[in-house]
XYZ file of C-alpha atoms in Angstrom:
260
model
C 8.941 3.898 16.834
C 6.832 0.919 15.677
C 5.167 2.740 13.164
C 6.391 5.658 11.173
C 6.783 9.310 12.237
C 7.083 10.557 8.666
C 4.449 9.201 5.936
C 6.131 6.659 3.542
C 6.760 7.689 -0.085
C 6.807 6.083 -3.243
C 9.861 4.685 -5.035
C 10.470 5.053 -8.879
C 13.224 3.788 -10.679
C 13.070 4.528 -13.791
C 14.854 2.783 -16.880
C 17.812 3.218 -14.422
C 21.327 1.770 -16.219
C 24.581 1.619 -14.135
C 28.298 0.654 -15.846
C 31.697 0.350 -14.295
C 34.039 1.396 -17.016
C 32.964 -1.140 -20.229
C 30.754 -3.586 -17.880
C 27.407 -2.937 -17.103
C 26.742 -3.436 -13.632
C 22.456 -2.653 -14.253
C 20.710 -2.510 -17.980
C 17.547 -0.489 -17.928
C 15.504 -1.517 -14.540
C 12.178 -0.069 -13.688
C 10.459 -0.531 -10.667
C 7.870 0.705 -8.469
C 7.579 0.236 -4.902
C 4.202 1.408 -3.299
C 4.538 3.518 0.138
C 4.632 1.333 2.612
C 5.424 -1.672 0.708
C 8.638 -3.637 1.192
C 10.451 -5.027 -2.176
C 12.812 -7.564 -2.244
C 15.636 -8.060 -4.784
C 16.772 -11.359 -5.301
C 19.698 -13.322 -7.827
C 22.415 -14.618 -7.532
C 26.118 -12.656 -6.852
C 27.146 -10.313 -9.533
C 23.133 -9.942 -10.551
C 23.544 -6.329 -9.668
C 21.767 -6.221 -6.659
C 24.092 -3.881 -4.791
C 24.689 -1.785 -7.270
C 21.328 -1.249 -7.819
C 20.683 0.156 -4.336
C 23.724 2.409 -4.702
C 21.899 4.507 -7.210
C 18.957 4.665 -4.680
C 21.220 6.049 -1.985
C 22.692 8.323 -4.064
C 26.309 6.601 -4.136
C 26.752 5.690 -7.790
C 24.481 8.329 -10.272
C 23.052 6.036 -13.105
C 24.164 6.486 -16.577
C 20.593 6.438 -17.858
C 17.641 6.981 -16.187
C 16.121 8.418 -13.010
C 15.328 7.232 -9.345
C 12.758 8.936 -7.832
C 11.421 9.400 -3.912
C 7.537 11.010 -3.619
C 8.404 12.318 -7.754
C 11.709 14.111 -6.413
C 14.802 12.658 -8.557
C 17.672 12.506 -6.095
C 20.165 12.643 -7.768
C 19.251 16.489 -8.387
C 18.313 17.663 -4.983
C 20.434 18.128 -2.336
C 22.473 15.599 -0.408
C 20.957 16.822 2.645
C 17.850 16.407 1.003
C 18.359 12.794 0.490
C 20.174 12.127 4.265
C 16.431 13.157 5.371
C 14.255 11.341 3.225
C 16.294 7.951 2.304
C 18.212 5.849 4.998
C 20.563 3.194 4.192
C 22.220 -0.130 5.908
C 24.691 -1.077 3.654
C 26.737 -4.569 4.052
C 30.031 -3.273 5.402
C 30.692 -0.032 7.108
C 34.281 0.593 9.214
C 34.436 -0.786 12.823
C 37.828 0.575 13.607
C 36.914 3.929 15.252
C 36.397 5.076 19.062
C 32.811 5.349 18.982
C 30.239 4.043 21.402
C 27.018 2.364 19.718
C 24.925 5.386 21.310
C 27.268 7.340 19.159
C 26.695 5.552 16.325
C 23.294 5.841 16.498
C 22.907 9.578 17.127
C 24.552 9.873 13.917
C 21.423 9.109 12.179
C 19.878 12.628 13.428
C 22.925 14.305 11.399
C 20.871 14.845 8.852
C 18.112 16.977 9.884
C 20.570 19.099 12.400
C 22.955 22.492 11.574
C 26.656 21.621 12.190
C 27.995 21.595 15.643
C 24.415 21.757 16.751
C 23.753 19.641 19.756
C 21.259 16.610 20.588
C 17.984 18.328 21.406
C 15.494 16.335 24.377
C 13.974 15.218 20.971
C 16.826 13.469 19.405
C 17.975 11.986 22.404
C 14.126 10.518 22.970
C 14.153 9.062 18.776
C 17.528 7.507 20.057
C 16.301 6.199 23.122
C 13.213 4.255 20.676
C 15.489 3.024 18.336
C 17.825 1.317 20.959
C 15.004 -0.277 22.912
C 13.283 -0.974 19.826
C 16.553 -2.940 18.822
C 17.531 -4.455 22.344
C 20.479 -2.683 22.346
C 19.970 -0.563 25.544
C 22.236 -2.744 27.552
C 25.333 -2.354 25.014
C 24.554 1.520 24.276
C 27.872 2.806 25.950
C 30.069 -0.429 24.454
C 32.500 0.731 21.929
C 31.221 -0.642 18.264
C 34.215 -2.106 17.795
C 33.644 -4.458 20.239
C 30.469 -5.669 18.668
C 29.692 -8.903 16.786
C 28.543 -8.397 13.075
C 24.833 -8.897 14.128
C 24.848 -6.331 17.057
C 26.658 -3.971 14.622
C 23.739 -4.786 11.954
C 21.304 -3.947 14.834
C 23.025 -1.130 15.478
C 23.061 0.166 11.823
C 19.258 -0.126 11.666
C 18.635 1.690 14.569
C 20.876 4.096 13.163
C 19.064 4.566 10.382
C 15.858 4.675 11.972
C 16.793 7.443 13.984
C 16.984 9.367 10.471
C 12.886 8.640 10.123
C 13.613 8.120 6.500
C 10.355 8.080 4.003
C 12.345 5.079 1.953
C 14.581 2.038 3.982
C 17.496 0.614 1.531
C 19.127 -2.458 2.901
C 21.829 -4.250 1.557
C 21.799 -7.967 2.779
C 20.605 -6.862 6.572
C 20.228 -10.856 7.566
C 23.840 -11.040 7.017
C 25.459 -12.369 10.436
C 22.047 -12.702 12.075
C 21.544 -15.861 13.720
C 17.698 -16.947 12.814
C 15.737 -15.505 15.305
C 17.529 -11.859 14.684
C 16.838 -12.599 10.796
C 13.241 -13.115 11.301
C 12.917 -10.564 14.008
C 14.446 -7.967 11.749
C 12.414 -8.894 8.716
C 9.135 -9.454 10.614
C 9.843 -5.359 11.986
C 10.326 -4.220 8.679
C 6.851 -5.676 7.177
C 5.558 -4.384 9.671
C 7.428 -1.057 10.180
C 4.882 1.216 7.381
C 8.277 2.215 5.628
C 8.992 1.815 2.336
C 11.323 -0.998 2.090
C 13.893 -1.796 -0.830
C 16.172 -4.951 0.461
C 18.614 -7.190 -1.560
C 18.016 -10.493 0.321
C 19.925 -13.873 -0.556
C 17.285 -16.468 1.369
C 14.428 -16.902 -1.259
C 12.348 -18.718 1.348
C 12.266 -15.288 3.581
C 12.023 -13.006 1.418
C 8.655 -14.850 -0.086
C 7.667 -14.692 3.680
C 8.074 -11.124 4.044
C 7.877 -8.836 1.260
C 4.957 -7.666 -0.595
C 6.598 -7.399 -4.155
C 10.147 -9.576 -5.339
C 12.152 -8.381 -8.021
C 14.562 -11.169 -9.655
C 17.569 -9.880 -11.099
C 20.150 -11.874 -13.506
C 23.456 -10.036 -15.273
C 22.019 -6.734 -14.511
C 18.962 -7.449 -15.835
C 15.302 -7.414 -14.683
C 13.960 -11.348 -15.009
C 10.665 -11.129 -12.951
C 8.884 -8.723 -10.852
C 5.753 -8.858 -9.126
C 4.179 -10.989 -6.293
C 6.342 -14.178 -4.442
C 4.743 -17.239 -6.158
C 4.421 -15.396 -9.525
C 8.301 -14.608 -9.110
C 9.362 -17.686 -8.203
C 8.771 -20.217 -10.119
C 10.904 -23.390 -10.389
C 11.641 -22.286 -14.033
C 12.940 -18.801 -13.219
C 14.681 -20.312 -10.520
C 16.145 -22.803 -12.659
C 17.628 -20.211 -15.285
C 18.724 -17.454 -13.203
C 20.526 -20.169 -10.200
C 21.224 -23.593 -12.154
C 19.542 -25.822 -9.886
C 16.783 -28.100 -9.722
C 14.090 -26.787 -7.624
C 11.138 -27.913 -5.589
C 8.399 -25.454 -5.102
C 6.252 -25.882 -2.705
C 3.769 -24.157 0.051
C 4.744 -23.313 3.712
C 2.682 -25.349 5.791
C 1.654 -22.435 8.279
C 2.277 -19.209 6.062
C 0.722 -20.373 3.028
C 4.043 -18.682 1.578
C 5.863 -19.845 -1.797
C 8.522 -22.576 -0.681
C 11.514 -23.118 -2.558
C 13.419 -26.615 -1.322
C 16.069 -28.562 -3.004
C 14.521 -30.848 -6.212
């Protein structure tokens, strides 16, 4: 599973607005993300990054606007449509239930099976991949529960993988990765040929590893485009209220964002 199974589509969202009774959670975004390409979103909390993504996985429709995979607006095709052609790890999902991470995993072929109908030699092979490709072999028949929040991040993704989604949402996947799993994970996913939407908190990485950023302020769109035109030390400035230093990563080349 190191490359994709499926080709990768193109993500439009399109002059997509989101409110919460009289708050508006996201004021008229549009983005593109190439197939293939990985886009990060970036601001602070509350910039709307989440919420955002939720109209991408179908969870919360958008007041105004439209989100659309390969020129297909999701929110008026199926559900099942969407399970098979956008896959989703989300920042918090239930631990308390008697499931074994194998189990968890297999759930990601849900979407492309009748109900009832049972794990075919092919599904069990795609969940074979994803495990290895995730180093979980060894705690496959562990109960989730068990798990520390970055196995049960791993776990997610593999999950997810197992769906061989065209589009990749992720909401904050570094969180409770230790270093090497955050570059590991981030490093698969450049490399990975999906298309990649990610809300990211850790400037530095995401300028490492995504082709496109997308800074977002009070549900608003600041800047969009490539690392160093996105991040700027007055952008950063504005949309954070610090003092930056921007610099170049002595190896990458990358845009390097330290304390002023």
């Amino acid at each position: 599973m190191s490359a994709p199974l499926i080709p990768p589509a193109r993500l439009d969202i399109e002059g997509v607005s989101l409110r919460a009774g009289d708050t508006e959670l996201v004021r008229d975004i549009s983005l593109q993300v190439a197939p293939g390409q990985m886009l990060g979103l970036l601001g602070p909390n509350g910039a709307g990054k989440s919420s955002l993504l939720r109209t991408v996985y179908r969870m919360s429709r958008p007041h105004t606007g439209r989100v659309l995979v390969n020129g297909q607006d999701v929110w008026r095709r199926p559900a099942g449509w969407v399970a098979r052609h956008v896959g989703a790890v989300l920042q918090d999902m239930p631990a308390e239930f008697p499931l074994t991470v194998r189990d968890v995993v297999a759930m990601g072929r849900s979407a492309h099976k009748a109900l009832l109908e049972p794990d075919l030699p092919h599904d069990a092979a795609l969940i074979d991949a994803a495990l290895a490709l995730q180093r979980l072999g060894p705690l496959q028949h562990r109960p989730f529960r068990t798990l520390s929040g970055g196995e049960r991040q791993r776990v997610l993704l593999a999950r997810a993988l197992v769906q061989q989604p065209q589009v990749l949402v992720l909401d904050e996947p570094t969180n409770h990765l230790d270093l090497r799993h955050q570059i590991s994970l981030l490093q698969f996913l450049k490399d990975s040929g999906i298309t990649v939407i990610a809300a990211l908190h850790d400037l530095n990485l995401a300028a490492m590893y995504c082709d496109r950023l997308c800074l977002m302020d009070q549900g608003r769109l600041v800047a969009e485009g490539r690392p160093e035109e996105v991040l700027t030390a007055g952008r950063i400035r504005a949309v954070y209220g610090i003092e930056p230093l921007i610099a170049r990563h002595p190896k990458t080349g990358s845009v390097w964002v330290l304390p002023g």
